[in-house]
XYZ file of C-alpha atoms in Angstrom:
575
model
C 66.752 -11.649 -32.853
C 63.964 -14.418 -31.872
C 60.599 -12.736 -31.341
C 57.783 -13.572 -28.806
C 54.887 -14.297 -30.646
C 52.986 -16.167 -27.694
C 49.334 -15.152 -27.478
C 48.559 -12.952 -24.459
C 45.638 -14.477 -22.898
C 42.387 -12.585 -21.700
C 43.253 -12.542 -17.883
C 47.002 -10.998 -19.066
C 45.396 -7.900 -20.071
C 43.133 -7.472 -17.155
C 43.871 -3.850 -15.549
C 43.470 -2.084 -12.441
C 40.572 -0.384 -14.133
C 38.848 -3.660 -14.973
C 39.224 -4.476 -11.330
C 37.695 -1.715 -10.340
C 34.696 -1.655 -12.619
C 34.412 -5.590 -11.178
C 34.041 -4.206 -7.414
C 31.524 -1.659 -8.545
C 29.620 -4.415 -10.701
C 29.631 -6.080 -7.363
C 28.411 -3.410 -5.255
C 25.728 -2.825 -7.301
C 24.785 -6.671 -7.214
C 24.492 -6.175 -3.678
C 22.052 -3.195 -3.531
C 19.958 -4.382 -6.109
C 19.828 -8.409 -5.218
C 19.975 -8.210 -1.491
C 16.205 -8.890 0.426
C 14.941 -8.965 -3.352
C 11.656 -10.584 -2.009
C 11.542 -8.371 1.525
C 8.776 -5.779 0.367
C 5.281 -7.001 -1.390
C 4.663 -6.377 -5.132
C 2.642 -3.196 -5.485
C -0.260 -3.552 -7.747
C 1.481 -2.481 -10.831
C 4.203 -5.511 -10.205
C 1.647 -8.007 -8.982
C -0.408 -7.486 -12.159
C 2.386 -7.849 -14.652
C 3.425 -11.039 -12.236
C 0.239 -12.565 -12.452
C 0.528 -12.480 -16.548
C 3.875 -14.552 -16.403
C 2.142 -17.138 -13.796
C -0.908 -17.227 -15.804
C 0.513 -17.850 -18.944
C 1.935 -21.303 -17.125
C -1.864 -22.092 -15.693
C -4.170 -24.228 -18.243
C -7.148 -22.849 -19.440
C -6.225 -19.097 -19.024
C -8.443 -16.939 -21.340
C -6.860 -13.628 -20.376
C -3.239 -12.874 -19.990
C -2.049 -9.589 -19.180
C 1.315 -8.450 -20.841
C 2.606 -5.199 -19.525
C 6.264 -5.245 -20.800
C 6.630 -7.992 -23.583
C 10.318 -7.899 -22.695
C 9.957 -8.569 -19.093
C 7.324 -11.104 -19.669
C 9.493 -13.179 -21.872
C 12.472 -13.432 -19.822
C 10.686 -13.928 -16.638
C 8.237 -16.697 -18.248
C 11.627 -18.438 -18.829
C 13.385 -17.822 -15.612
C 10.280 -19.052 -13.747
C 10.626 -22.340 -15.029
C 14.246 -22.458 -13.409
C 13.370 -20.868 -10.068
C 9.858 -20.850 -9.756
C 7.116 -17.727 -8.825
C 7.921 -15.617 -6.188
C 8.526 -12.214 -5.506
C 12.508 -12.041 -5.697
C 12.238 -14.168 -9.193
C 9.848 -11.581 -10.463
C 12.182 -9.025 -9.828
C 15.105 -10.827 -10.872
C 15.119 -9.683 -14.826
C 15.047 -5.907 -13.889
C 17.823 -6.629 -11.328
C 19.805 -7.979 -13.985
C 19.898 -5.190 -16.346
C 20.045 -2.892 -13.668
C 23.434 -4.108 -12.661
C 24.293 -4.459 -16.428
C 23.264 -0.666 -16.889
C 26.039 0.271 -14.123
C 28.447 -1.679 -16.154
C 27.785 -0.478 -19.801
C 30.127 2.488 -19.459
C 32.943 0.119 -19.872
C 32.087 0.183 -23.241
C 32.570 3.809 -23.325
C 36.618 3.978 -21.850
C 37.954 5.275 -25.196
C 35.415 7.997 -25.285
C 34.779 8.761 -21.657
C 38.364 7.840 -20.679
C 38.937 5.314 -17.515
C 38.094 8.017 -14.935
C 35.205 8.746 -16.787
C 34.274 5.513 -17.234
C 34.797 4.389 -13.614
C 32.900 7.916 -12.078
C 29.992 7.237 -14.633
C 29.744 3.476 -13.386
C 29.801 4.449 -9.902
C 27.165 6.928 -9.858
C 24.996 4.295 -11.469
C 25.756 2.071 -8.957
C 24.865 4.150 -6.014
C 21.894 5.912 -7.626
C 18.638 5.870 -5.873
C 16.602 5.996 -9.118
C 18.768 3.460 -10.600
C 18.786 1.095 -8.080
C 14.775 1.162 -7.604
C 14.222 0.871 -11.033
C 16.051 -2.362 -10.752
C 14.362 -3.488 -8.195
C 10.628 -2.984 -9.750
C 8.983 -5.800 -11.455
C 8.362 -3.887 -14.952
C 10.393 -2.723 -18.413
C 11.692 0.273 -17.093
C 15.062 -1.299 -16.403
C 14.881 -3.282 -19.445
C 14.611 0.203 -21.257
C 17.017 2.266 -19.533
C 19.371 -0.593 -20.084
C 18.597 -0.815 -23.836
C 18.874 2.714 -24.417
C 22.543 3.482 -22.999
C 23.782 -0.115 -25.063
C 21.996 1.714 -28.145
C 24.381 4.877 -27.143
C 27.489 3.097 -26.482
C 26.991 0.900 -29.504
C 26.666 4.071 -31.607
C 29.553 5.669 -30.242
C 31.862 2.340 -30.830
C 30.757 2.045 -34.451
C 31.222 5.605 -34.941
C 34.928 5.206 -33.931
C 35.747 1.872 -35.349
C 33.076 0.820 -38.217
C 32.876 -2.577 -36.761
C 29.749 -4.369 -37.952
C 29.377 -5.893 -34.619
C 28.424 -2.357 -33.303
C 25.858 -1.758 -35.608
C 24.178 -5.511 -35.057
C 24.226 -4.330 -31.096
C 22.329 -1.108 -32.020
C 19.746 -2.813 -33.661
C 19.136 -5.401 -30.906
C 18.915 -2.906 -28.360
C 16.377 -0.974 -30.494
C 14.420 -4.198 -30.482
C 15.010 -4.468 -27.032
C 13.763 -1.258 -26.200
C 10.827 -1.571 -28.008
C 9.536 -4.450 -26.451
C 10.583 -3.186 -22.818
C 8.664 0.047 -22.163
C 7.113 3.353 -22.934
C 10.114 5.036 -21.211
C 12.415 3.793 -24.274
C 10.728 5.783 -26.699
C 11.237 9.289 -25.508
C 14.910 8.287 -24.879
C 15.498 7.228 -28.358
C 13.624 10.142 -29.781
C 15.225 12.786 -27.975
C 18.431 10.675 -28.491
C 18.150 10.818 -32.326
C 17.089 14.531 -32.314
C 20.163 15.463 -30.327
C 22.516 13.433 -32.946
C 20.843 15.354 -35.632
C 20.781 18.907 -34.010
C 24.606 18.480 -33.235
C 25.149 17.787 -36.518
C 23.790 20.845 -37.758
C 25.531 22.917 -35.285
C 28.604 21.351 -35.289
C 29.107 20.022 -38.683
C 28.489 16.129 -39.704
C 29.931 13.517 -38.034
C 32.744 11.479 -40.006
C 31.794 8.311 -40.717
C 30.171 6.016 -43.210
C 26.937 4.291 -42.459
C 26.819 0.572 -43.879
C 25.856 -0.525 -47.119
C 22.438 -1.520 -47.942
C 23.040 -5.107 -47.660
C 24.524 -4.583 -44.242
C 21.179 -2.342 -43.206
C 19.335 -5.393 -44.713
C 21.044 -7.982 -42.293
C 21.188 -5.814 -39.521
C 17.552 -5.176 -39.722
C 16.761 -8.426 -39.982
C 18.544 -9.385 -36.899
C 16.853 -6.740 -35.067
C 13.700 -7.903 -36.418
C 14.544 -11.768 -35.068
C 15.116 -9.996 -31.611
C 12.230 -8.055 -31.569
C 9.994 -10.839 -32.270
C 11.629 -13.338 -30.058
C 11.307 -10.598 -26.810
C 8.111 -9.618 -28.255
C 6.253 -12.978 -27.745
C 8.042 -15.142 -25.956
C 9.775 -16.716 -29.010
C 6.570 -16.706 -31.062
C 5.100 -19.026 -28.295
C 2.408 -16.255 -27.133
C 2.065 -13.896 -30.119
C -0.840 -11.865 -28.606
C 2.110 -10.516 -26.505
C 3.125 -8.579 -29.760
C 0.166 -6.565 -29.488
C 1.570 -5.264 -25.962
C 4.392 -3.545 -27.900
C 2.087 -1.461 -29.983
C 0.425 -0.400 -26.819
C 3.689 1.025 -25.239
C 3.713 3.563 -28.110
C 0.614 4.346 -27.237
C 0.947 4.963 -23.655
C 3.775 6.961 -24.686
C 1.690 8.953 -26.728
C -1.023 9.629 -24.456
C 1.600 10.763 -22.107
C 1.805 14.277 -23.731
C -0.378 16.901 -22.292
C -0.778 19.692 -20.034
C -2.801 18.166 -17.139
C -1.812 19.130 -14.019
C -0.634 22.459 -12.462
C 3.217 23.847 -11.644
C 3.894 21.035 -9.173
C 3.244 18.431 -11.900
C 5.290 20.131 -14.397
C 8.397 20.572 -11.478
C 7.777 17.072 -9.894
C 10.638 15.101 -12.125
C 13.155 18.148 -11.130
C 12.213 17.687 -7.728
C 12.440 13.841 -7.773
C 16.426 14.442 -9.232
C 17.213 16.611 -6.363
C 15.571 14.487 -3.906
C 17.405 11.217 -4.837
C 19.888 12.105 -7.591
C 21.372 15.228 -5.148
C 24.933 14.620 -6.761
C 23.995 16.295 -9.932
C 23.299 19.445 -8.168
C 26.903 20.710 -6.901
C 28.468 18.378 -9.663
C 25.730 19.629 -12.491
C 26.836 23.023 -11.441
C 30.920 22.239 -11.761
C 30.319 20.420 -15.050
C 28.697 23.440 -16.448
C 31.345 25.675 -15.754
C 33.867 22.948 -16.910
C 32.014 22.904 -20.302
C 32.642 26.677 -21.020
C 36.056 25.512 -21.106
C 35.661 22.095 -22.932
C 35.280 21.949 -26.727
C 35.179 18.592 -26.670
C 31.935 17.103 -28.879
C 30.569 14.362 -26.471
C 30.132 17.015 -23.761
C 28.137 19.456 -25.757
C 26.238 16.343 -26.962
C 25.440 15.318 -23.241
C 24.338 18.848 -22.668
C 22.181 19.046 -25.688
C 20.532 15.778 -25.027
C 19.396 17.008 -21.202
C 17.918 20.235 -23.074
C 15.999 17.981 -25.151
C 14.647 16.063 -22.362
C 13.550 19.473 -20.329
C 11.884 20.096 -23.452
C 10.120 16.472 -23.724
C 9.312 17.098 -19.502
C 7.360 20.069 -20.989
C 5.628 18.620 -23.503
C 4.497 15.702 -21.136
C 3.846 18.272 -18.466
C 5.635 16.514 -15.582
C 6.046 12.510 -16.535
C 7.668 11.432 -13.727
C 9.853 8.919 -15.490
C 11.879 11.758 -17.487
C 13.770 11.713 -14.280
C 15.255 8.255 -14.951
C 16.084 9.526 -18.746
C 17.722 13.143 -17.594
C 19.947 10.861 -14.905
C 21.833 9.382 -17.882
C 23.061 12.401 -20.039
C 23.689 13.691 -16.220
C 26.192 11.151 -15.152
C 27.549 10.773 -18.486
C 28.774 14.535 -18.382
C 29.941 14.248 -15.189
C 32.021 11.312 -16.025
C 33.375 13.313 -18.991
C 34.181 16.142 -16.372
C 35.789 13.560 -13.777
C 38.296 12.439 -16.876
C 39.273 15.573 -17.688
C 39.683 17.116 -14.244
C 40.843 14.098 -12.120
C 43.982 13.163 -14.426
C 47.223 13.385 -12.360
C 46.171 12.722 -8.861
C 49.905 11.974 -7.908
C 49.954 15.699 -6.399
C 49.692 14.900 -2.276
C 47.742 18.309 -1.868
C 45.124 17.031 -3.796
C 44.497 14.015 -1.472
C 45.466 16.372 1.886
C 42.809 18.892 0.412
C 40.465 16.442 -0.219
C 40.412 14.113 3.276
C 39.859 17.848 4.739
C 36.939 18.607 2.637
C 35.505 15.493 3.455
C 36.068 15.760 7.133
C 34.342 19.150 7.034
C 31.759 18.166 4.923
C 30.783 15.610 7.384
C 30.780 17.903 10.419
C 28.356 20.092 8.324
C 26.317 17.327 7.866
C 26.124 15.828 11.480
C 25.397 19.288 12.784
C 22.452 19.871 10.471
C 21.126 16.477 10.919
C 21.372 16.983 14.894
C 19.455 20.362 14.576
C 16.712 19.247 12.293
C 16.397 16.007 15.063
C 16.271 18.117 18.396
C 14.361 21.412 17.089
C 10.965 19.803 17.721
C 12.193 19.537 21.393
C 14.742 22.529 22.139
C 14.021 24.892 19.331
C 16.131 28.080 21.215
C 19.045 25.461 21.224
C 20.934 27.054 18.002
C 23.988 25.581 18.552
C 24.229 23.122 15.817
C 23.386 25.417 13.134
C 25.949 28.170 14.445
C 28.865 25.144 14.405
C 27.471 24.087 10.904
C 27.565 27.797 9.755
C 30.919 28.279 11.546
C 32.232 25.346 9.345
C 30.801 26.211 6.354
C 32.449 29.573 6.139
C 35.993 28.537 7.493
C 35.488 25.965 4.147
C 34.455 28.232 2.078
C 37.206 30.799 3.013
C 39.935 27.541 2.863
C 38.567 26.890 -0.800
C 39.183 30.516 -2.001
C 42.883 30.809 -0.315
C 43.805 27.221 -1.518
C 41.953 28.428 -5.085
C 44.353 31.149 -5.346
C 47.596 28.931 -4.409
C 47.404 25.840 -5.864
C 43.814 25.924 -8.361
C 43.896 22.499 -10.476
C 44.447 20.348 -7.078
C 41.584 22.587 -5.094
C 39.167 21.858 -8.194
C 40.019 18.058 -7.913
C 39.411 18.232 -4.434
C 36.313 19.751 -4.645
C 35.089 16.873 -7.232
C 36.875 13.810 -5.146
C 35.041 14.901 -2.087
C 31.703 15.552 -3.461
C 31.903 12.072 -4.844
C 32.476 10.888 -1.534
C 29.779 12.670 0.634
C 27.361 12.531 -1.941
C 27.860 8.824 -2.872
C 27.577 7.796 0.767
C 24.358 9.627 1.124
C 23.163 8.358 -2.231
C 23.851 4.543 -1.199
C 21.892 4.955 1.883
C 19.243 6.494 0.053
C 19.373 4.053 -2.677
C 18.876 1.240 0.184
C 16.107 2.680 2.217
C 14.274 3.648 -0.916
C 14.829 -0.095 -2.581
C 14.795 -2.110 0.738
C 12.101 -0.260 3.342
C 10.269 2.448 1.130
C 8.910 0.974 -1.917
C 5.751 0.992 -0.979
C 5.498 4.347 1.490
C 3.736 6.897 -0.730
C 5.508 9.486 1.497
C 8.566 9.171 -0.738
C 7.994 11.045 -3.992
C 9.500 8.765 -6.500
C 6.327 6.026 -4.793
C 3.017 6.437 -6.899
C -0.295 5.521 -4.970
C -1.818 3.155 -4.997
C 1.151 0.960 -3.117
C 0.740 -2.356 -1.255
C 0.561 -2.137 2.281
C 2.808 -4.290 4.453
C -0.079 -6.000 6.326
C -0.225 -7.919 3.208
C 2.345 -10.398 4.198
C 0.866 -10.804 7.673
C -2.466 -11.316 5.975
C -1.159 -14.332 3.749
C 0.712 -15.631 6.817
C -2.407 -15.590 8.853
C -4.311 -17.753 6.408
C -1.719 -20.229 5.985
C -1.699 -20.568 9.646
C -5.326 -21.170 9.759
C -5.250 -23.422 7.273
C -2.830 -25.473 8.249
C -4.453 -25.954 11.719
C -7.598 -26.945 9.861
C -6.825 -28.925 6.876
C -3.003 -29.548 7.629
C -2.067 -27.590 4.569
C -0.694 -24.573 4.167
C -3.216 -24.078 1.144
C -5.930 -26.511 2.131
C -8.437 -23.903 3.089
C -11.197 -22.639 0.968
C -11.541 -19.004 0.414
C -13.875 -16.664 -0.912
C -12.217 -13.234 -1.767
C -14.930 -10.816 -2.841
C -12.364 -7.812 -3.138
C -10.787 -7.031 -6.667
C -6.881 -6.382 -6.317
C -4.155 -7.709 -8.338
C -2.189 -7.621 -5.359
C -4.821 -10.105 -3.458
C -5.139 -12.454 -6.861
C -0.789 -12.873 -6.909
C -0.363 -13.428 -3.263
C -3.666 -16.088 -3.167
C -3.196 -17.552 -6.358
C -1.027 -20.405 -4.292
C -4.600 -21.639 -2.912
C -6.375 -24.298 -5.094
C -9.661 -23.997 -3.015
C -9.949 -20.048 -3.990
C -13.093 -18.768 -5.177
C -13.217 -15.201 -6.977
C -16.586 -13.163 -6.375
C -17.988 -9.507 -6.489
C -19.897 -10.164 -3.377
C -20.547 -12.514 -0.654
C -23.619 -14.883 -0.826
C -25.934 -15.152 1.433
C -25.661 -17.761 4.041
C -21.702 -18.567 2.778
C -20.444 -21.307 4.440
C -16.661 -20.783 3.348
C -13.982 -21.410 5.746
C -12.415 -17.692 4.958
C -13.749 -14.728 3.240
C -12.236 -11.630 2.653
C -14.224 -8.135 2.043
C -13.463 -4.669 2.027
C -13.683 -2.830 5.340
C -17.448 -1.743 6.455
C -18.931 -4.041 3.995
C -21.852 -5.921 5.327
C -21.952 -9.901 4.712
C -24.801 -12.158 5.425
C -22.873 -15.524 6.778
C -24.784 -18.442 7.413
C -22.103 -19.330 10.234
C -20.624 -18.011 13.045
C -17.540 -15.815 12.255
C -14.892 -13.566 13.387
C -12.627 -11.053 11.741
C -9.918 -8.945 11.560
C -9.102 -6.119 9.385
C -5.444 -5.822 7.655
C -4.025 -2.798 5.172
C -4.337 -3.573 1.564
C -3.359 -0.572 -0.178
C -2.067 2.951 0.639
C -4.019 5.244 -1.688
C -2.572 8.424 -0.661
C -1.791 10.792 2.163
C -4.280 12.593 4.532
C -4.216 16.262 3.718
C -4.295 17.466 7.149
C -1.189 15.704 8.356
C 0.995 17.289 5.428
C 1.004 21.158 6.928
C 3.928 21.983 8.731
C 5.023 25.596 10.008
C 8.766 24.666 9.245
C 8.570 22.383 6.023
C 12.181 22.887 5.459
C 13.227 21.453 8.531
C 10.621 18.338 7.976
C 12.056 17.287 4.727
C 15.769 17.513 6.053
C 14.470 15.196 8.954
C 12.607 12.893 5.980
C 15.802 12.643 3.980
C 17.986 12.214 7.097
C 15.943 10.097 9.434
C 12.574 9.040 7.390
C 10.399 10.633 10.141
C 7.418 12.656 8.772
C 4.489 13.669 10.538
C 2.346 12.904 7.030
C -0.180 9.869 7.438
C -1.017 7.521 4.729
C -4.680 6.570 4.096
C -5.273 2.901 3.709
C -7.663 0.522 2.208
C -8.363 -1.736 4.626
C -9.567 -5.753 4.020
C -11.317 -7.886 6.762
C -10.474 -11.241 6.949
C -13.247 -13.292 8.083
C -12.718 -16.773 9.942
C -15.140 -19.571 10.385
C -14.940 -20.003 14.224
C -14.820 -23.880 14.154
C -11.701 -23.617 12.034
C -9.642 -22.583 15.028
C -11.382 -24.225 17.587
C -9.383 -26.812 19.751
């Protein structure tokens, strides 16, 4: 009988799961790439971006390199697409999209359903999205950490050397990216050690010494290339050592209890899906004997220990997100097998509708309580829906346990996934510099900065016929102003304004007296948001204020500002 030896092409091997992964990747790219340059760079972002720009300028004495991997890859990208806020954030965005697709490598360990759920949760994660839209090395570090873990598991399974080389490359990438990588790598290695001690050694063989040498050499080449712009800027290698120093200095017990629990509150604020599904995962873990779920839980516990040792390091929230979502993916693959029962889908639709009804009524009450505090009709309706839902779940559980459990997980994924997508869009596209958000660290760049630069360009166009032809004296030492004024060739930096200056445009801090030699008029602009006014934080109804902020981004808190004055010589705008 003749045999068909025709080779199957790659596109013929594609499955529905591969198509769903592609759709998730597209959604993640839209969330992360859209309006990438809409919000001005923060001071920390501006300092890193300025270092990239300075590298390509002649006669630059000092170049600031915060993340060598970010510096190397962004410096190359700028030669193709120029210097803009969007380009400065493009490399982290690419790694952020890659992070959402990495669970595809873990299909054999998590299962197709588990990998899809993990990828979906990472795609709509507000913390993953805002990290990907931030011009630093944190998104690269998260990608390197998950790539290392995925390659590790694939090597344990197949002992293929390509995965061992991928591990070495991931370590090299992580060591040149951010101090965040050190905490993730250390806890991951300790988890492997403790897991082997508790549950027995792993059944695989490490490579021979010769393979170690070759893989180590490969990792060293990647490390040197990413850490020094392919040996083009060797001083950047010193910044890789400073990353380790930054991580070591983060250990300590400074701050109160609020600082300690801040990363956990950050997870509750932005990754709220971990709360209900995390409790379900705990119950599921009691019945599961799988080694990978236990590994995830142990990794999360060690990260909590690291959180205590570093006393509230906010970046720990990013690391806790990884084992949390991997554990949820493992649970989803086990529970969501066999979704062919109509009861599962009927009950899921019902739970989604009831959950949406509760959401709308709670949100409406929080919105209207300031105007009609005695009207509790929305809360009573929400309470009635909650009780009705709980009773219904109880009876369905007694009748058909597995479809009910599946419906609970599916409904939670739909409702909280929808909420997290909206939160991720708000945080990344509108609130990245809003110090009222828990994730945003002061100082942050004020939204007036683009208006300030546009005003200077308009005046320059009127006075010289060029958007960048006017002479400027800037006496404000800020990386934000250094970055956005870099395009003006007649820019002069000074610590103070000289007496009787005749410069066309002068920028000073507010309330700074300057002696001008001509007639000037000025207008003030916000430069930095430095914190919150303490008197604006008190509230008789803090819970309702929190709900109103989460749902409607409405808050009584007022940001404190550092403002600058734009002084314009009168003759520049005279007809």
